[in-house]
PDB file of N, CA and C in Angstrom:
ATOM      1  N   UNK A  72      20.722  -5.103 -13.150  1.00  0.00           N
ATOM      2  CA  UNK A  72      21.549  -4.124 -12.509  1.00  0.00           C
ATOM      3  C   UNK A  72      22.497  -4.851 -11.574  1.00  0.00           C
ATOM      4  N   UNK A  73      23.726  -4.419 -11.504  1.00  0.00           N
ATOM      5  CA  UNK A  73      24.744  -5.072 -10.689  1.00  0.00           C
ATOM      6  C   UNK A  73      25.336  -4.079  -9.711  1.00  0.00           C
ATOM      7  N   UNK A  74      25.684  -4.573  -8.538  1.00  0.00           N
ATOM      8  CA  UNK A  74      26.332  -3.727  -7.550  1.00  0.00           C
ATOM      9  C   UNK A  74      27.736  -3.409  -8.041  1.00  0.00           C
ATOM     10  N   UNK A  75      28.085  -2.131  -8.066  1.00  0.00           N
ATOM     11  CA  UNK A  75      29.417  -1.734  -8.512  1.00  0.00           C
ATOM     12  C   UNK A  75      30.444  -1.920  -7.418  1.00  0.00           C
ATOM     13  N   UNK A  76      31.627  -2.337  -7.804  1.00  0.00           N
ATOM     14  CA  UNK A  76      32.689  -2.588  -6.832  1.00  0.00           C
ATOM     15  C   UNK A  76      33.070  -1.322  -6.080  1.00  0.00           C
ATOM     16  N   UNK A  77      32.929  -0.171  -6.742  1.00  0.00           N
ATOM     17  CA  UNK A  77      33.313   1.086  -6.110  1.00  0.00           C
ATOM     18  C   UNK A  77      32.283   1.573  -5.094  1.00  0.00           C
ATOM     19  N   UNK A  78      31.110   0.935  -5.025  1.00  0.00           N
ATOM     20  CA  UNK A  78      30.069   1.368  -4.097  1.00  0.00           C
ATOM     21  C   UNK A  78      30.153   0.662  -2.747  1.00  0.00           C
ATOM     22  N   UNK A  79      30.925  -0.407  -2.663  1.00  0.00           N
ATOM     23  CA  UNK A  79      30.946  -1.219  -1.461  1.00  0.00           C
ATOM     24  C   UNK A  79      32.349  -1.355  -0.897  1.00  0.00           C
ATOM     25  N   UNK A  80      32.424  -1.416   0.420  1.00  0.00           N
ATOM     26  CA  UNK A  80      33.719  -1.651   1.061  1.00  0.00           C
ATOM     27  C   UNK A  80      34.111  -3.108   0.858  1.00  0.00           C
ATOM     28  N   UNK A  81      35.384  -3.371   0.816  1.00  0.00           N
ATOM     29  CA  UNK A  81      35.865  -4.747   0.633  1.00  0.00           C
ATOM     30  C   UNK A  81      35.284  -5.664   1.709  1.00  0.00           C
ATOM     31  N   UNK A  82      34.846  -6.816   1.288  1.00  0.00           N
ATOM     32  CA  UNK A  82      34.345  -7.804   2.219  1.00  0.00           C
ATOM     33  C   UNK A  82      32.903  -7.608   2.659  1.00  0.00           C
ATOM     34  N   UNK A  83      32.274  -6.515   2.265  1.00  0.00           N
ATOM     35  CA  UNK A  83      30.904  -6.261   2.695  1.00  0.00           C
ATOM     36  C   UNK A  83      29.915  -7.010   1.812  1.00  0.00           C
ATOM     37  N   UNK A  84      30.171  -7.035   0.532  1.00  0.00           N
ATOM     38  CA  UNK A  84      29.240  -7.638  -0.406  1.00  0.00           C
ATOM     39  C   UNK A  84      30.024  -8.212  -1.578  1.00  0.00           C
ATOM     40  N   UNK A  85      29.428  -9.184  -2.228  1.00  0.00           N
ATOM     41  CA  UNK A  85      30.100  -9.770  -3.385  1.00  0.00           C
ATOM     42  C   UNK A  85      29.958  -8.838  -4.585  1.00  0.00           C
ATOM     43  N   UNK A  86      31.053  -8.395  -5.185  1.00  0.00           N
ATOM     44  CA  UNK A  86      30.951  -7.585  -6.398  1.00  0.00           C
ATOM     45  C   UNK A  86      30.213  -8.374  -7.482  1.00  0.00           C
ATOM     46  N   UNK A  87      29.365  -7.712  -8.197  1.00  0.00           N
ATOM     47  CA  UNK A  87      28.636  -8.350  -9.277  1.00  0.00           C
ATOM     48  C   UNK A  87      27.320  -8.977  -8.839  1.00  0.00           C
ATOM     49  N   UNK A  88      26.963  -8.864  -7.557  1.00  0.00           N
ATOM     50  CA  UNK A  88      25.692  -9.417  -7.090  1.00  0.00           C
ATOM     51  C   UNK A  88      24.539  -8.687  -7.774  1.00  0.00           C
ATOM     52  N   UNK A  89      23.524  -9.440  -8.140  1.00  0.00           N
ATOM     53  CA  UNK A  89      22.367  -8.855  -8.824  1.00  0.00           C
ATOM     54  C   UNK A  89      21.414  -8.218  -7.824  1.00  0.00           C
ATOM     55  N   UNK A  90      20.965  -6.999  -8.113  1.00  0.00           N
ATOM     56  CA  UNK A  90      19.929  -6.346  -7.320  1.00  0.00           C
ATOM     57  C   UNK A  90      18.587  -6.727  -7.932  1.00  0.00           C
ATOM     58  N   UNK A  91      17.645  -7.133  -7.103  1.00  0.00           N
ATOM     59  CA  UNK A  91      16.399  -7.711  -7.605  1.00  0.00           C
ATOM     60  C   UNK A  91      15.358  -6.678  -8.015  1.00  0.00           C
ATOM     61  N   UNK A  92      15.412  -5.470  -7.473  1.00  0.00           N
ATOM     62  CA  UNK A  92      14.452  -4.435  -7.829  1.00  0.00           C
ATOM     63  C   UNK A  92      15.199  -3.326  -8.557  1.00  0.00           C
ATOM     64  N   UNK A  93      14.855  -3.061  -9.817  1.00  0.00           N
ATOM     65  CA  UNK A  93      15.543  -2.006 -10.563  1.00  0.00           C
ATOM     66  C   UNK A  93      15.379  -0.639  -9.893  1.00  0.00           C
ATOM     67  N   UNK A  94      16.383   0.196 -10.013  1.00  0.00           N
ATOM     68  CA  UNK A  94      16.383   1.516  -9.382  1.00  0.00           C
ATOM     69  C   UNK A  94      15.162   2.341  -9.759  1.00  0.00           C
ATOM     70  N   UNK A  95      14.714   2.245 -11.018  1.00  0.00           N
ATOM     71  CA  UNK A  95      13.569   3.049 -11.450  1.00  0.00           C
ATOM     72  C   UNK A  95      12.253   2.596 -10.825  1.00  0.00           C
ATOM     73  N   UNK A  96      12.224   1.409 -10.235  1.00  0.00           N
ATOM     74  CA  UNK A  96      11.011   0.914  -9.575  1.00  0.00           C
ATOM     75  C   UNK A  96      10.964   1.266  -8.090  1.00  0.00           C
ATOM     76  N   UNK A  97      12.061   1.770  -7.545  1.00  0.00           N
ATOM     77  CA  UNK A  97      12.123   2.026  -6.111  1.00  0.00           C
ATOM     78  C   UNK A  97      11.264   3.203  -5.661  1.00  0.00           C
ATOM     79  N   UNK A  98      11.235   4.306  -6.398  1.00  0.00           N
ATOM     80  CA  UNK A  98      10.442   5.469  -5.973  1.00  0.00           C
ATOM     81  C   UNK A  98       8.944   5.150  -5.929  1.00  0.00           C
ATOM     82  N   UNK A  99       8.363   4.533  -6.984  1.00  0.00           N
ATOM     83  CA  UNK A  99       6.940   4.189  -6.888  1.00  0.00           C
ATOM     84  C   UNK A  99       6.659   3.169  -5.785  1.00  0.00           C
ATOM     85  N   UNK A 100       7.576   2.241  -5.590  1.00  0.00           N
ATOM     86  CA  UNK A 100       7.405   1.250  -4.532  1.00  0.00           C
ATOM     87  C   UNK A 100       7.432   1.934  -3.165  1.00  0.00           C
ATOM     88  N   UNK A 101       8.371   2.829  -2.966  1.00  0.00           N
ATOM     89  CA  UNK A 101       8.482   3.547  -1.695  1.00  0.00           C
ATOM     90  C   UNK A 101       7.232   4.386  -1.424  1.00  0.00           C
ATOM     91  N   UNK A 102       6.674   4.998  -2.465  1.00  0.00           N
ATOM     92  CA  UNK A 102       5.462   5.813  -2.291  1.00  0.00           C
ATOM     93  C   UNK A 102       4.287   4.961  -1.822  1.00  0.00           C
ATOM     94  N   UNK A 103       4.141   3.767  -2.386  1.00  0.00           N
ATOM     95  CA  UNK A 103       3.034   2.888  -1.996  1.00  0.00           C
ATOM     96  C   UNK A 103       3.246   2.328  -0.593  1.00  0.00           C
ATOM     97  N   UNK A 104       4.488   1.995  -0.264  1.00  0.00           N
ATOM     98  CA  UNK A 104       4.786   1.511   1.078  1.00  0.00           C
ATOM     99  C   UNK A 104       4.510   2.613   2.095  1.00  0.00           C
ATOM    100  N   UNK A 105       4.843   3.843   1.748  1.00  0.00           N
ATOM    101  CA  UNK A 105       4.607   4.977   2.647  1.00  0.00           C
ATOM    102  C   UNK A 105       3.113   5.145   2.918  1.00  0.00           C
ATOM    103  N   UNK A 106       2.288   5.010   1.890  1.00  0.00           N
ATOM    104  CA  UNK A 106       0.838   5.119   2.076  1.00  0.00           C
ATOM    105  C   UNK A 106       0.357   4.034   3.033  1.00  0.00           C
ATOM    106  N   UNK A 107       0.824   2.828   2.847  1.00  0.00           N
ATOM    107  CA  UNK A 107       0.389   1.713   3.684  1.00  0.00           C
ATOM    108  C   UNK A 107       1.056   1.743   5.054  1.00  0.00           C
ATOM    109  N   UNK A 108       2.091   2.542   5.213  1.00  0.00           N
ATOM    110  CA  UNK A 108       2.831   2.604   6.467  1.00  0.00           C
ATOM    111  C   UNK A 108       2.113   3.294   7.607  1.00  0.00           C
ATOM    112  N   UNK A 109       0.966   3.876   7.359  1.00  0.00           N
ATOM    113  CA  UNK A 109       0.184   4.533   8.399  1.00  0.00           C
ATOM    114  C   UNK A 109      -0.675   3.478   9.110  1.00  0.00           C
ATOM    115  N   UNK A 110      -0.654   3.431  10.445  1.00  0.00           N
ATOM    116  CA  UNK A 110      -1.424   2.409  11.166  1.00  0.00           C
ATOM    117  C   UNK A 110      -2.931   2.444  10.867  1.00  0.00           C
ATOM    118  N   UNK A 111      -3.492   3.624  10.696  1.00  0.00           N
ATOM    119  CA  UNK A 111      -4.916   3.723  10.375  1.00  0.00           C
ATOM    120  C   UNK A 111      -5.201   3.110   9.019  1.00  0.00           C
ATOM    121  N   UNK A 112      -4.332   3.356   8.049  1.00  0.00           N
ATOM    122  CA  UNK A 112      -4.539   2.797   6.713  1.00  0.00           C
ATOM    123  C   UNK A 112      -4.367   1.286   6.726  1.00  0.00           C
ATOM    124  N   UNK A 113      -3.435   0.798   7.532  1.00  0.00           N
ATOM    125  CA  UNK A 113      -3.297  -0.654   7.674  1.00  0.00           C
ATOM    126  C   UNK A 113      -4.580  -1.250   8.246  1.00  0.00           C
ATOM    127  N   UNK A 114      -5.143  -0.581   9.251  1.00  0.00           N
ATOM    128  CA  UNK A 114      -6.382  -1.056   9.866  1.00  0.00           C
ATOM    129  C   UNK A 114      -7.518  -1.052   8.839  1.00  0.00           C
ATOM    130  N   UNK A 115      -7.595  -0.006   8.022  1.00  0.00           N
ATOM    131  CA  UNK A 115      -8.630   0.054   6.983  1.00  0.00           C
ATOM    132  C   UNK A 115      -8.488  -1.132   6.034  1.00  0.00           C
ATOM    133  N   UNK A 116      -7.273  -1.415   5.592  1.00  0.00           N
ATOM    134  CA  UNK A 116      -7.059  -2.540   4.688  1.00  0.00           C
ATOM    135  C   UNK A 116      -7.472  -3.844   5.370  1.00  0.00           C
ATOM    136  N   UNK A 117      -7.160  -4.002   6.642  1.00  0.00           N
ATOM    137  CA  UNK A 117      -7.574  -5.200   7.382  1.00  0.00           C
ATOM    138  C   UNK A 117      -9.093  -5.321   7.421  1.00  0.00           C
ATOM    139  N   UNK A 118      -9.771  -4.223   7.725  1.00  0.00           N
ATOM    140  CA  UNK A 118     -11.230  -4.240   7.809  1.00  0.00           C
ATOM    141  C   UNK A 118     -11.830  -4.579   6.452  1.00  0.00           C
ATOM    142  N   UNK A 119     -11.323  -3.947   5.404  1.00  0.00           N
ATOM    143  CA  UNK A 119     -11.850  -4.211   4.064  1.00  0.00           C
ATOM    144  C   UNK A 119     -11.582  -5.656   3.650  1.00  0.00           C
ATOM    145  N   UNK A 120     -10.399  -6.156   3.937  1.00  0.00           N
ATOM    146  CA  UNK A 120     -10.062  -7.530   3.555  1.00  0.00           C
ATOM    147  C   UNK A 120     -10.952  -8.539   4.282  1.00  0.00           C
ATOM    148  N   UNK A 121     -11.283  -8.242   5.522  1.00  0.00           N
ATOM    149  CA  UNK A 121     -12.099  -9.159   6.315  1.00  0.00           C
ATOM    150  C   UNK A 121     -13.576  -9.100   5.937  1.00  0.00           C
ATOM    151  N   UNK A 122     -14.022  -7.967   5.382  1.00  0.00           N
ATOM    152  CA  UNK A 122     -15.448  -7.762   5.145  1.00  0.00           C
ATOM    153  C   UNK A 122     -15.837  -7.595   3.689  1.00  0.00           C
ATOM    154  N   UNK A 123     -14.872  -7.586   2.787  1.00  0.00           N
ATOM    155  CA  UNK A 123     -15.194  -7.384   1.370  1.00  0.00           C
ATOM    156  C   UNK A 123     -15.439  -5.920   1.086  1.00  0.00           C
ATOM    157  N   UNK A 124     -16.566  -5.608   0.516  1.00  0.00           N
ATOM    158  CA  UNK A 124     -16.922  -4.236   0.167  1.00  0.00           C
ATOM    159  C   UNK A 124     -17.600  -3.561   1.364  1.00  0.00           C
ATOM    160  N   UNK A 125     -17.054  -2.416   1.782  1.00  0.00           N
ATOM    161  CA  UNK A 125     -17.546  -1.732   2.973  1.00  0.00           C
ATOM    162  C   UNK A 125     -17.855  -0.280   2.630  1.00  0.00           C
ATOM    163  N   UNK A 126     -19.001   0.199   3.128  1.00  0.00           N
ATOM    164  CA  UNK A 126     -19.360   1.610   2.955  1.00  0.00           C
ATOM    165  C   UNK A 126     -18.423   2.462   3.811  1.00  0.00           C
ATOM    166  N   UNK A 127     -18.016   3.588   3.274  1.00  0.00           N
ATOM    167  CA  UNK A 127     -17.129   4.485   4.013  1.00  0.00           C
ATOM    168  C   UNK A 127     -17.750   4.894   5.345  1.00  0.00           C
ATOM    169  N   UNK A 128     -19.066   5.049   5.374  1.00  0.00           N
ATOM    170  CA  UNK A 128     -19.747   5.465   6.601  1.00  0.00           C
ATOM    171  C   UNK A 128     -19.629   4.427   7.709  1.00  0.00           C
ATOM    172  N   UNK A 129     -19.395   3.179   7.345  1.00  0.00           N
ATOM    173  CA  UNK A 129     -19.268   2.108   8.338  1.00  0.00           C
ATOM    174  C   UNK A 129     -17.862   1.994   8.918  1.00  0.00           C
ATOM    175  N   UNK A 130     -16.943   2.832   8.480  1.00  0.00           N
ATOM    176  CA  UNK A 130     -15.573   2.780   8.982  1.00  0.00           C
ATOM    177  C   UNK A 130     -15.323   3.760  10.124  1.00  0.00           C
ATOM    178  N   UNK A 131     -16.187   4.749  10.270  1.00  0.00           N
ATOM    179  CA  UNK A 131     -15.964   5.770  11.297  1.00  0.00           C
ATOM    180  C   UNK A 131     -15.922   5.175  12.700  1.00  0.00           C
ATOM    181  N   UNK A 132     -16.918   4.366  13.042  1.00  0.00           N
ATOM    182  CA  UNK A 132     -16.995   3.813  14.398  1.00  0.00           C
ATOM    183  C   UNK A 132     -15.839   2.872  14.732  1.00  0.00           C
ATOM    184  N   UNK A 133     -15.544   1.858  13.892  1.00  0.00           N
ATOM    185  CA  UNK A 133     -14.444   0.966  14.275  1.00  0.00           C
ATOM    186  C   UNK A 133     -13.079   1.649  14.310  1.00  0.00           C
ATOM    187  N   UNK A 134     -12.923   2.711  13.532  1.00  0.00           N
ATOM    188  CA  UNK A 134     -11.648   3.432  13.536  1.00  0.00           C
ATOM    189  C   UNK A 134     -11.600   4.519  14.607  1.00  0.00           C
ATOM    190  N   UNK A 135     -12.780   4.922  15.094  1.00  0.00           N
ATOM    191  CA  UNK A 135     -12.838   6.001  16.073  1.00  0.00           C
ATOM    192  C   UNK A 135     -12.425   7.340  15.492  1.00  0.00           C
ATOM    193  N   UNK A 136     -12.748   7.531  14.208  1.00  0.00           N
ATOM    194  CA  UNK A 136     -12.346   8.750  13.507  1.00  0.00           C
ATOM    195  C   UNK A 136     -13.556   9.437  12.887  1.00  0.00           C
ATOM    196  N   UNK A 137     -13.402  10.718  12.608  1.00  0.00           N
ATOM    197  CA  UNK A 137     -14.469  11.471  11.954  1.00  0.00           C
ATOM    198  C   UNK A 137     -14.527  11.122  10.468  1.00  0.00           C
ATOM    199  N   UNK A 138     -15.647  11.440   9.853  1.00  0.00           N
ATOM    200  CA  UNK A 138     -15.839  11.153   8.421  1.00  0.00           C
ATOM    201  C   UNK A 138     -14.770  11.807   7.550  1.00  0.00           C
ATOM    202  N   UNK A 139     -14.421  13.090   7.770  1.00  0.00           N
ATOM    203  CA  UNK A 139     -13.383  13.682   6.917  1.00  0.00           C
ATOM    204  C   UNK A 139     -12.030  12.968   7.037  1.00  0.00           C
ATOM    205  N   UNK A 140     -11.690  12.514   8.229  1.00  0.00           N
ATOM    206  CA  UNK A 140     -10.414  11.821   8.421  1.00  0.00           C
ATOM    207  C   UNK A 140     -10.436  10.455   7.742  1.00  0.00           C
ATOM    208  N   UNK A 141     -11.548   9.739   7.879  1.00  0.00           N
ATOM    209  CA  UNK A 141     -11.689   8.450   7.205  1.00  0.00           C
ATOM    210  C   UNK A 141     -11.589   8.648   5.698  1.00  0.00           C
ATOM    211  N   UNK A 142     -12.267   9.671   5.177  1.00  0.00           N
ATOM    212  CA  UNK A 142     -12.230   9.957   3.738  1.00  0.00           C
ATOM    213  C   UNK A 142     -10.818  10.264   3.269  1.00  0.00           C
ATOM    214  N   UNK A 143     -10.075  10.996   4.066  1.00  0.00           N
ATOM    215  CA  UNK A 143      -8.682  11.316   3.723  1.00  0.00           C
ATOM    216  C   UNK A 143      -7.861  10.028   3.567  1.00  0.00           C
ATOM    217  N   UNK A 144      -7.976   9.139   4.540  1.00  0.00           N
ATOM    218  CA  UNK A 144      -7.215   7.891   4.486  1.00  0.00           C
ATOM    219  C   UNK A 144      -7.659   7.026   3.303  1.00  0.00           C
ATOM    220  N   UNK A 145      -8.951   6.965   3.048  1.00  0.00           N
ATOM    221  CA  UNK A 145      -9.452   6.190   1.913  1.00  0.00           C
ATOM    222  C   UNK A 145      -8.964   6.773   0.589  1.00  0.00           C
ATOM    223  N   UNK A 146      -8.910   8.086   0.497  1.00  0.00           N
ATOM    224  CA  UNK A 146      -8.412   8.729  -0.723  1.00  0.00           C
ATOM    225  C   UNK A 146      -6.945   8.380  -0.950  1.00  0.00           C
ATOM    226  N   UNK A 147      -6.153   8.396   0.115  1.00  0.00           N
ATOM    227  CA  UNK A 147      -4.731   8.047  -0.007  1.00  0.00           C
ATOM    228  C   UNK A 147      -4.569   6.606  -0.496  1.00  0.00           C
ATOM    229  N   UNK A 148      -5.335   5.697   0.068  1.00  0.00           N
ATOM    230  CA  UNK A 148      -5.266   4.290  -0.329  1.00  0.00           C
ATOM    231  C   UNK A 148      -5.746   4.088  -1.760  1.00  0.00           C
ATOM    232  N   UNK A 149      -6.787   4.818  -2.128  1.00  0.00           N
ATOM    233  CA  UNK A 149      -7.329   4.712  -3.489  1.00  0.00           C
ATOM    234  C   UNK A 149      -6.339   5.251  -4.515  1.00  0.00           C
ATOM    235  N   UNK A 150      -5.751   6.404  -4.238  1.00  0.00           N
ATOM    236  CA  UNK A 150      -4.783   6.996  -5.166  1.00  0.00           C
ATOM    237  C   UNK A 150      -3.541   6.117  -5.323  1.00  0.00           C
ATOM    238  N   UNK A 151      -3.200   5.369  -4.288  1.00  0.00           N
ATOM    239  CA  UNK A 151      -2.056   4.454  -4.361  1.00  0.00           C
ATOM    240  C   UNK A 151      -2.423   3.156  -5.071  1.00  0.00           C
ATOM    241  N   UNK A 152      -3.706   2.979  -5.376  1.00  0.00           N
ATOM    242  CA  UNK A 152      -4.155   1.792  -6.081  1.00  0.00           C
ATOM    243  C   UNK A 152      -4.348   0.578  -5.188  1.00  0.00           C
ATOM    244  N   UNK A 153      -4.315   0.767  -3.875  1.00  0.00           N
ATOM    245  CA  UNK A 153      -4.431  -0.353  -2.949  1.00  0.00           C
ATOM    246  C   UNK A 153      -5.878  -0.666  -2.577  1.00  0.00           C
ATOM    247  N   UNK A 154      -6.757   0.298  -2.832  1.00  0.00           N
ATOM    248  CA  UNK A 154      -8.179   0.161  -2.523  1.00  0.00           C
ATOM    249  C   UNK A 154      -8.966   0.639  -3.736  1.00  0.00           C
ATOM    250  N   UNK A 155     -10.093  -0.012  -3.978  1.00  0.00           N
ATOM    251  CA  UNK A 155     -10.965   0.345  -5.102  1.00  0.00           C
ATOM    252  C   UNK A 155     -12.246   0.949  -4.545  1.00  0.00           C
ATOM    253  N   UNK A 156     -12.687   2.042  -5.158  1.00  0.00           N
ATOM    254  CA  UNK A 156     -13.910   2.740  -4.738  1.00  0.00           C
ATOM    255  C   UNK A 156     -15.020   2.445  -5.735  1.00  0.00           C
ATOM    256  N   UNK A 157     -16.181   2.056  -5.205  1.00  0.00           N
ATOM    257  CA  UNK A 157     -17.375   1.831  -6.016  1.00  0.00           C
ATOM    258  C   UNK A 157     -18.468   2.776  -5.525  1.00  0.00           C
ATOM    259  N   UNK A 158     -18.996   3.583  -6.417  1.00  0.00           N
ATOM    260  CA  UNK A 158     -20.072   4.513  -6.069  1.00  0.00           C
ATOM    261  C   UNK A 158     -21.402   3.804  -6.282  1.00  0.00           C
ATOM    262  N   UNK A 159     -22.246   3.780  -5.254  1.00  0.00           N
ATOM    263  CA  UNK A 159     -23.578   3.188  -5.330  1.00  0.00           C
ATOM    264  C   UNK A 159     -24.577   4.234  -4.862  1.00  0.00           C
ATOM    265  N   UNK A 160     -25.156   4.933  -5.825  1.00  0.00           N
ATOM    266  CA  UNK A 160     -26.041   6.042  -5.473  1.00  0.00           C
ATOM    267  C   UNK A 160     -25.233   7.136  -4.813  1.00  0.00           C
ATOM    268  N   UNK A 161     -25.617   7.493  -3.589  1.00  0.00           N
ATOM    269  CA  UNK A 161     -24.879   8.532  -2.869  1.00  0.00           C
ATOM    270  C   UNK A 161     -23.807   7.944  -1.954  1.00  0.00           C
ATOM    271  N   UNK A 162     -23.714   6.628  -1.927  1.00  0.00           N
ATOM    272  CA  UNK A 162     -22.784   5.957  -1.020  1.00  0.00           C
ATOM    273  C   UNK A 162     -21.522   5.506  -1.759  1.00  0.00           C
ATOM    274  N   UNK A 163     -20.412   5.552  -1.054  1.00  0.00           N
ATOM    275  CA  UNK A 163     -19.140   5.073  -1.599  1.00  0.00           C
ATOM    276  C   UNK A 163     -18.726   3.820  -0.830  1.00  0.00           C
ATOM    277  N   UNK A 164     -18.522   2.742  -1.565  1.00  0.00           N
ATOM    278  CA  UNK A 164     -18.073   1.482  -0.981  1.00  0.00           C
ATOM    279  C   UNK A 164     -16.631   1.233  -1.415  1.00  0.00           C
ATOM    280  N   UNK A 165     -15.871   0.639  -0.526  1.00  0.00           N
ATOM    281  CA  UNK A 165     -14.458   0.394  -0.776  1.00  0.00           C
ATOM    282  C   UNK A 165     -14.140  -1.076  -0.566  1.00  0.00           C
ATOM    283  N   UNK A 166     -13.170  -1.560  -1.345  1.00  0.00           N
ATOM    284  CA  UNK A 166     -12.684  -2.930  -1.197  1.00  0.00           C
ATOM    285  C   UNK A 166     -11.193  -2.933  -1.507  1.00  0.00           C
ATOM    286  N   UNK A 167     -10.523  -3.945  -1.003  1.00  0.00           N
ATOM    287  CA  UNK A 167      -9.083  -4.081  -1.244  1.00  0.00           C
ATOM    288  C   UNK A 167      -8.860  -4.437  -2.708  1.00  0.00           C
ATOM    289  N   UNK A 168      -7.875  -3.812  -3.321  1.00  0.00           N
ATOM    290  CA  UNK A 168      -7.441  -4.172  -4.673  1.00  0.00           C
ATOM    291  C   UNK A 168      -6.462  -5.331  -4.495  1.00  0.00           C
ATOM    292  N   UNK A 169      -7.014  -6.550  -4.443  1.00  0.00           N
ATOM    293  CA  UNK A 169      -6.227  -7.734  -4.084  1.00  0.00           C
ATOM    294  C   UNK A 169      -4.950  -7.881  -4.902  1.00  0.00           C
ATOM    295  N   UNK A 170      -5.056  -7.739  -6.207  1.00  0.00           N
ATOM    296  CA  UNK A 170      -3.877  -7.922  -7.062  1.00  0.00           C
ATOM    297  C   UNK A 170      -2.813  -6.869  -6.771  1.00  0.00           C
ATOM    298  N   UNK A 171      -3.240  -5.638  -6.533  1.00  0.00           N
ATOM    299  CA  UNK A 171      -2.280  -4.562  -6.258  1.00  0.00           C
ATOM    300  C   UNK A 171      -1.572  -4.769  -4.925  1.00  0.00           C
ATOM    301  N   UNK A 172      -2.316  -5.200  -3.913  1.00  0.00           N
ATOM    302  CA  UNK A 172      -1.705  -5.452  -2.606  1.00  0.00           C
ATOM    303  C   UNK A 172      -0.748  -6.646  -2.701  1.00  0.00           C
ATOM    304  N   UNK A 173      -1.140  -7.666  -3.450  1.00  0.00           N
ATOM    305  CA  UNK A 173      -0.257  -8.825  -3.648  1.00  0.00           C
ATOM    306  C   UNK A 173       1.014  -8.416  -4.392  1.00  0.00           C
ATOM    307  N   UNK A 174       0.870  -7.552  -5.403  1.00  0.00           N
ATOM    308  CA  UNK A 174       2.045  -7.060  -6.143  1.00  0.00           C
ATOM    309  C   UNK A 174       2.971  -6.264  -5.231  1.00  0.00           C
ATOM    310  N   UNK A 175       2.381  -5.438  -4.364  1.00  0.00           N
ATOM    311  CA  UNK A 175       3.183  -4.648  -3.434  1.00  0.00           C
ATOM    312  C   UNK A 175       3.939  -5.569  -2.476  1.00  0.00           C
ATOM    313  N   UNK A 176       3.256  -6.561  -1.937  1.00  0.00           N
ATOM    314  CA  UNK A 176       3.913  -7.512  -1.023  1.00  0.00           C
ATOM    315  C   UNK A 176       5.047  -8.237  -1.738  1.00  0.00           C
ATOM    316  N   UNK A 177       4.822  -8.637  -2.969  1.00  0.00           N
ATOM    317  CA  UNK A 177       5.848  -9.338  -3.745  1.00  0.00           C
ATOM    318  C   UNK A 177       7.057  -8.427  -3.989  1.00  0.00           C
ATOM    319  N   UNK A 178       6.781  -7.172  -4.315  1.00  0.00           N
ATOM    320  CA  UNK A 178       7.883  -6.233  -4.579  1.00  0.00           C
ATOM    321  C   UNK A 178       8.706  -5.996  -3.313  1.00  0.00           C
ATOM    322  N   UNK A 179       8.036  -5.877  -2.176  1.00  0.00           N
ATOM    323  CA  UNK A 179       8.765  -5.675  -0.924  1.00  0.00           C
ATOM    324  C   UNK A 179       9.593  -6.909  -0.600  1.00  0.00           C
ATOM    325  N   UNK A 180       9.011  -8.105  -0.805  1.00  0.00           N
ATOM    326  CA  UNK A 180       9.789  -9.332  -0.593  1.00  0.00           C
ATOM    327  C   UNK A 180      10.997  -9.365  -1.535  1.00  0.00           C
ATOM    328  N   UNK A 181      10.822  -8.823  -2.744  1.00  0.00           N
ATOM    329  CA  UNK A 181      11.899  -8.807  -3.720  1.00  0.00           C
ATOM    330  C   UNK A 181      13.103  -7.984  -3.282  1.00  0.00           C
ATOM    331  N   UNK A 182      12.894  -7.035  -2.395  1.00  0.00           N
ATOM    332  CA  UNK A 182      14.014  -6.225  -1.901  1.00  0.00           C
ATOM    333  C   UNK A 182      15.049  -7.079  -1.177  1.00  0.00           C
ATOM    334  N   UNK A 183      14.574  -8.135  -0.533  1.00  0.00           N
ATOM    335  CA  UNK A 183      15.478  -8.977   0.246  1.00  0.00           C
ATOM    336  C   UNK A 183      15.778 -10.308  -0.442  1.00  0.00           C
ATOM    337  N   UNK A 184      15.288 -10.470  -1.656  1.00  0.00           N
ATOM    338  CA  UNK A 184      15.523 -11.735  -2.365  1.00  0.00           C
ATOM    339  C   UNK A 184      16.991 -11.866  -2.741  1.00  0.00           C
ATOM    340  N   UNK A 185      17.455 -13.058  -2.677  1.00  0.00           N
ATOM    341  CA  UNK A 185      18.850 -13.320  -3.060  1.00  0.00           C
ATOM    342  C   UNK A 185      18.846 -13.991  -4.423  1.00  0.00           C
ATOM    343  N   UNK A 186      19.713 -13.507  -5.268  1.00  0.00           N
ATOM    344  CA  UNK A 186      19.775 -14.112  -6.609  1.00  0.00           C
ATOM    345  C   UNK A 186      20.947 -15.055  -6.716  1.00  0.00           C
TER     346      UNK A 186
END
C-alpha cells in the first residue's frame, strides 16, 4: 500500500512511501491494543508473565479487585488471544500467550517502521 499524493500536504511526507501495516490489519490490531490498554489488564499480563500459570483466585488480592471484576478482565484478555485459559478441575489457570503478545508488540512496532 502506498501513501497517495492527494492525501498529504506538500512537504509533509514523501509521495509513494510504503505503509508497513495494511489497512485491513488495523482494526483487529486496534481492538487488541484497546484490550491491553487497560492498566488492570496490563498488570494481569505482568503477573502472569512473572509467574507462569496462575489461578484466577490468586489474582484478586494483588489486584485489589473482586472475583467478578478479575474474571471480566481475564475474559477480555482471553477473547483477544493474549491470555490462555486452562481448566483444572473446578479451577481456571491463566498464562500469557507468549507468541500472541510478541506478535502484537511486533505489529505495533511496525506502525512506526520506516521502509
